[in-house]
Amino acid sequence: MFTNILVTPMYVTDQDQALAFYVDKLGFEVETDADLGNMRWLTVRLPSRTDRVVLLQRIGDQSATGSPETAEMLRELTERGTSSWMILTTNDCHDTYRKLTELGVEIIQEPTEQMYGTDMAIRDPFGNQIRITQMPSQGEESAPS
């Protein structure tokens, strides 16, 4: 039936600031930056996964978030970190933590051993939570639950 998830939206209030964060700090690359008239279609992707993109969707554009009331609610939920989020994987969670700390990224959870691997969390400039997980290597046991 379905073969992939193509686009994941992350709500932002400033697309230029979002672009700087996702490209310069997290290592994403621009996939599409197009003026659609009613909105700026701005997507980024990981260089290693070109089949899946993140839409940096500006709150308030002429889209599903277009009404002023909906945009205000969404802005509040985003700032609280409850509207959109994603999980990224890494080969070394502790090294990623060190690099993101040096770049001044807001860390909201240091690397922690979980039953599914080593996990940490950051927040983008708009409040969106991004979890970063290092899955255990094949044959490696996870921390007890």
PDB file of C-alpha atoms in Angstrom:
ATOM      1  CA  MET A   1       0.000   0.000   0.000  1.00  0.00           C
ATOM      2  CA  PHE A   2       2.354   2.792   1.206  1.00  0.00           C
ATOM      3  CA  THR A   3       6.068   2.692   0.530  1.00  0.00           C
ATOM      4  CA  ASN A   4       7.541   5.619   2.479  1.00  0.00           C
ATOM      5  CA  ILE A   5       6.900   8.787   4.451  1.00  0.00           C
ATOM      6  CA  LEU A   6       8.000  11.601   2.169  1.00  0.00           C
ATOM      7  CA  VAL A   7       7.422  14.885   4.037  1.00  0.00           C
ATOM      8  CA  THR A   8       7.408  15.628   7.761  1.00  0.00           C
ATOM      9  CA  PRO A   9       6.333  19.162   8.747  1.00  0.00           C
ATOM     10  CA  MET A  10       8.038  21.161  11.482  1.00  0.00           C
ATOM     11  CA  TYR A  11       6.228  24.378  12.376  1.00  0.00           C
ATOM     12  CA  VAL A  12       8.407  27.475  12.523  1.00  0.00           C
ATOM     13  CA  THR A  13       7.784  31.197  12.800  1.00  0.00           C
ATOM     14  CA  ASP A  14      10.827  32.379  10.800  1.00  0.00           C
ATOM     15  CA  GLN A  15      11.920  30.264   7.826  1.00  0.00           C
ATOM     16  CA  ASP A  16      15.283  32.007   7.397  1.00  0.00           C
ATOM     17  CA  GLN A  17      16.146  31.360  11.036  1.00  0.00           C
ATOM     18  CA  ALA A  18      14.919  27.771  10.654  1.00  0.00           C
ATOM     19  CA  LEU A  19      17.073  27.303   7.570  1.00  0.00           C
ATOM     20  CA  ALA A  20      20.164  28.533   9.425  1.00  0.00           C
ATOM     21  CA  PHE A  21      19.465  26.191  12.332  1.00  0.00           C
ATOM     22  CA  TYR A  22      18.688  23.039  10.353  1.00  0.00           C
ATOM     23  CA  VAL A  23      21.459  23.529   7.752  1.00  0.00           C
ATOM     24  CA  ASP A  24      24.280  25.215   9.689  1.00  0.00           C
ATOM     25  CA  LYS A  25      23.847  23.483  13.044  1.00  0.00           C
ATOM     26  CA  LEU A  26      22.208  20.126  12.317  1.00  0.00           C
ATOM     27  CA  GLY A  27      23.814  19.420   8.918  1.00  0.00           C
ATOM     28  CA  PHE A  28      20.671  19.238   6.785  1.00  0.00           C
ATOM     29  CA  GLU A  29      20.755  20.495   3.185  1.00  0.00           C
ATOM     30  CA  VAL A  30      18.127  22.451   1.264  1.00  0.00           C
ATOM     31  CA  GLU A  31      15.948  20.208  -0.886  1.00  0.00           C
ATOM     32  CA  THR A  32      13.482  22.819  -2.190  1.00  0.00           C
ATOM     33  CA  ASP A  33      13.095  26.556  -1.596  1.00  0.00           C
ATOM     34  CA  ALA A  34      10.221  27.767  -3.753  1.00  0.00           C
ATOM     35  CA  ASP A  35       7.747  30.636  -3.631  1.00  0.00           C
ATOM     36  CA  LEU A  36       4.318  29.091  -4.207  1.00  0.00           C
ATOM     37  CA  GLY A  37       2.577  32.437  -4.004  1.00  0.00           C
ATOM     38  CA  ASN A  38       0.552  31.621  -0.929  1.00  0.00           C
ATOM     39  CA  MET A  39       3.502  30.141   0.945  1.00  0.00           C
ATOM     40  CA  ARG A  40       7.226  29.443   0.767  1.00  0.00           C
ATOM     41  CA  TRP A  41       7.783  25.703   0.256  1.00  0.00           C
ATOM     42  CA  LEU A  42      11.032  25.189   2.157  1.00  0.00           C
ATOM     43  CA  THR A  43      12.228  21.640   2.667  1.00  0.00           C
ATOM     44  CA  VAL A  44      15.477  20.270   3.996  1.00  0.00           C
ATOM     45  CA  ARG A  45      16.844  16.748   4.097  1.00  0.00           C
ATOM     46  CA  LEU A  46      19.721  14.805   5.502  1.00  0.00           C
ATOM     47  CA  PRO A  47      22.473  14.284   2.891  1.00  0.00           C
ATOM     48  CA  SER A  48      22.349  10.556   3.718  1.00  0.00           C
ATOM     49  CA  ARG A  49      18.540  10.253   3.241  1.00  0.00           C
ATOM     50  CA  THR A  50      17.397  12.101   0.150  1.00  0.00           C
ATOM     51  CA  ASP A  51      14.053  10.255   0.032  1.00  0.00           C
ATOM     52  CA  ARG A  52      12.595  12.001   3.077  1.00  0.00           C
ATOM     53  CA  VAL A  53      12.281  15.734   3.637  1.00  0.00           C
ATOM     54  CA  VAL A  54      11.325  18.037   6.475  1.00  0.00           C
ATOM     55  CA  LEU A  55       8.991  20.897   5.543  1.00  0.00           C
ATOM     56  CA  LEU A  56       9.876  24.008   7.535  1.00  0.00           C
ATOM     57  CA  GLN A  57       6.323  25.293   7.478  1.00  0.00           C
ATOM     58  CA  ARG A  58       5.800  28.872   8.564  1.00  0.00           C
ATOM     59  CA  ILE A  59       2.908  29.263  10.938  1.00  0.00           C
ATOM     60  CA  GLY A  60       0.331  31.582   9.422  1.00  0.00           C
ATOM     61  CA  ASP A  61       0.966  30.862   5.743  1.00  0.00           C
ATOM     62  CA  GLN A  62      -2.056  30.295   3.532  1.00  0.00           C
ATOM     63  CA  SER A  63      -2.375  26.636   4.344  1.00  0.00           C
ATOM     64  CA  ALA A  64      -4.044  24.482   6.962  1.00  0.00           C
ATOM     65  CA  THR A  65      -2.562  26.828   9.563  1.00  0.00           C
ATOM     66  CA  GLY A  66      -3.802  29.899   7.712  1.00  0.00           C
ATOM     67  CA  SER A  67      -6.568  31.229   9.932  1.00  0.00           C
ATOM     68  CA  PRO A  68      -5.360  33.739  12.506  1.00  0.00           C
ATOM     69  CA  GLU A  69      -6.965  31.764  15.343  1.00  0.00           C
ATOM     70  CA  THR A  70      -5.393  28.478  14.278  1.00  0.00           C
ATOM     71  CA  ALA A  71      -2.024  30.133  13.707  1.00  0.00           C
ATOM     72  CA  GLU A  72      -2.055  31.637  17.209  1.00  0.00           C
ATOM     73  CA  MET A  73      -2.936  28.283  18.805  1.00  0.00           C
ATOM     74  CA  LEU A  74      -0.270  26.536  16.757  1.00  0.00           C
ATOM     75  CA  ARG A  75       2.334  29.168  17.648  1.00  0.00           C
ATOM     76  CA  GLU A  76       1.596  28.669  21.350  1.00  0.00           C
ATOM     77  CA  LEU A  77       1.739  24.867  21.076  1.00  0.00           C
ATOM     78  CA  THR A  78       4.984  25.037  19.084  1.00  0.00           C
ATOM     79  CA  GLU A  79       6.633  27.303  21.669  1.00  0.00           C
ATOM     80  CA  ARG A  80       5.648  24.738  24.304  1.00  0.00           C
ATOM     81  CA  GLY A  81       7.245  21.968  22.227  1.00  0.00           C
ATOM     82  CA  THR A  82       3.995  20.105  21.699  1.00  0.00           C
ATOM     83  CA  SER A  83       3.068  20.645  18.057  1.00  0.00           C
ATOM     84  CA  SER A  84       5.737  18.977  15.925  1.00  0.00           C
ATOM     85  CA  TRP A  85       8.797  16.912  16.654  1.00  0.00           C
ATOM     86  CA  MET A  86      11.017  14.296  15.086  1.00  0.00           C
ATOM     87  CA  ILE A  87      13.531  11.647  15.981  1.00  0.00           C
ATOM     88  CA  LEU A  88      16.911  11.520  14.278  1.00  0.00           C
ATOM     89  CA  THR A  89      19.373   8.672  14.542  1.00  0.00           C
ATOM     90  CA  THR A  90      23.116   8.929  14.995  1.00  0.00           C
ATOM     91  CA  ASN A  91      26.020   6.518  15.148  1.00  0.00           C
ATOM     92  CA  ASP A  92      27.436   8.196  18.283  1.00  0.00           C
ATOM     93  CA  CYS A  93      25.033  10.025  20.583  1.00  0.00           C
ATOM     94  CA  HIS A  94      27.764  11.270  22.944  1.00  0.00           C
ATOM     95  CA  ASP A  95      29.819  12.744  20.088  1.00  0.00           C
ATOM     96  CA  THR A  96      26.690  14.364  18.623  1.00  0.00           C
ATOM     97  CA  TYR A  97      25.921  15.837  22.056  1.00  0.00           C
ATOM     98  CA  ARG A  98      29.451  17.290  22.256  1.00  0.00           C
ATOM     99  CA  LYS A  99      29.245  18.827  18.761  1.00  0.00           C
ATOM    100  CA  LEU A 100      25.766  20.305  19.271  1.00  0.00           C
ATOM    101  CA  THR A 101      26.791  21.732  22.638  1.00  0.00           C
ATOM    102  CA  GLU A 102      29.790  23.449  20.979  1.00  0.00           C
ATOM    103  CA  LEU A 103      27.413  24.908  18.358  1.00  0.00           C
ATOM    104  CA  GLY A 104      25.215  26.391  21.084  1.00  0.00           C
ATOM    105  CA  VAL A 105      22.189  24.192  20.386  1.00  0.00           C
ATOM    106  CA  GLU A 106      19.710  24.061  23.268  1.00  0.00           C
ATOM    107  CA  ILE A 107      20.054  20.649  24.900  1.00  0.00           C
ATOM    108  CA  ILE A 108      16.990  19.578  26.853  1.00  0.00           C
ATOM    109  CA  GLN A 109      18.198  16.073  27.688  1.00  0.00           C
ATOM    110  CA  GLU A 110      21.763  14.814  27.849  1.00  0.00           C
ATOM    111  CA  PRO A 111      22.560  11.360  26.393  1.00  0.00           C
ATOM    112  CA  THR A 112      20.745   8.764  28.466  1.00  0.00           C
ATOM    113  CA  GLU A 113      20.789   4.992  28.186  1.00  0.00           C
ATOM    114  CA  GLN A 114      17.306   3.712  27.344  1.00  0.00           C
ATOM    115  CA  MET A 115      15.960   0.248  26.579  1.00  0.00           C
ATOM    116  CA  TYR A 116      16.071   1.120  22.845  1.00  0.00           C
ATOM    117  CA  GLY A 117      19.511   2.737  22.773  1.00  0.00           C
ATOM    118  CA  THR A 118      21.174   5.993  23.833  1.00  0.00           C
ATOM    119  CA  ASP A 119      18.890   8.979  23.548  1.00  0.00           C
ATOM    120  CA  MET A 120      19.155  12.754  23.940  1.00  0.00           C
ATOM    121  CA  ALA A 121      16.949  15.720  23.048  1.00  0.00           C
ATOM    122  CA  ILE A 122      17.376  19.231  21.709  1.00  0.00           C
ATOM    123  CA  ARG A 123      15.003  22.070  20.935  1.00  0.00           C
ATOM    124  CA  ASP A 124      15.021  24.152  17.774  1.00  0.00           C
ATOM    125  CA  PRO A 125      14.716  27.972  18.033  1.00  0.00           C
ATOM    126  CA  PHE A 126      10.911  27.704  17.826  1.00  0.00           C
ATOM    127  CA  GLY A 127      10.348  25.137  20.566  1.00  0.00           C
ATOM    128  CA  ASN A 128      10.141  21.966  18.472  1.00  0.00           C
ATOM    129  CA  GLN A 129      11.667  18.980  20.213  1.00  0.00           C
ATOM    130  CA  ILE A 130      14.143  16.852  18.288  1.00  0.00           C
ATOM    131  CA  ARG A 131      15.170  13.567  19.825  1.00  0.00           C
ATOM    132  CA  ILE A 132      18.469  12.025  18.767  1.00  0.00           C
ATOM    133  CA  THR A 133      18.889   8.299  19.229  1.00  0.00           C
ATOM    134  CA  GLN A 134      21.786   5.926  18.831  1.00  0.00           C
ATOM    135  CA  MET A 135      20.364   2.473  18.264  1.00  0.00           C
ATOM    136  CA  PRO A 136      22.346  -0.404  19.757  1.00  0.00           C
ATOM    137  CA  SER A 137      24.693  -2.149  17.350  1.00  0.00           C
ATOM    138  CA  GLN A 138      23.618  -5.573  16.203  1.00  0.00           C
ATOM    139  CA  GLY A 139      24.475  -8.025  18.955  1.00  0.00           C
ATOM    140  CA  GLU A 140      24.841  -5.216  21.508  1.00  0.00           C
ATOM    141  CA  GLU A 141      22.432  -5.304  24.412  1.00  0.00           C
ATOM    142  CA  SER A 142      20.346  -2.272  25.355  1.00  0.00           C
ATOM    143  CA  ALA A 143      20.196  -0.897  28.863  1.00  0.00           C
ATOM    144  CA  PRO A 144      17.654  -2.688  31.046  1.00  0.00           C
ATOM    145  CA  SER A 145      14.193  -1.156  31.118  1.00  0.00           C
TER     146      SER A 145
END
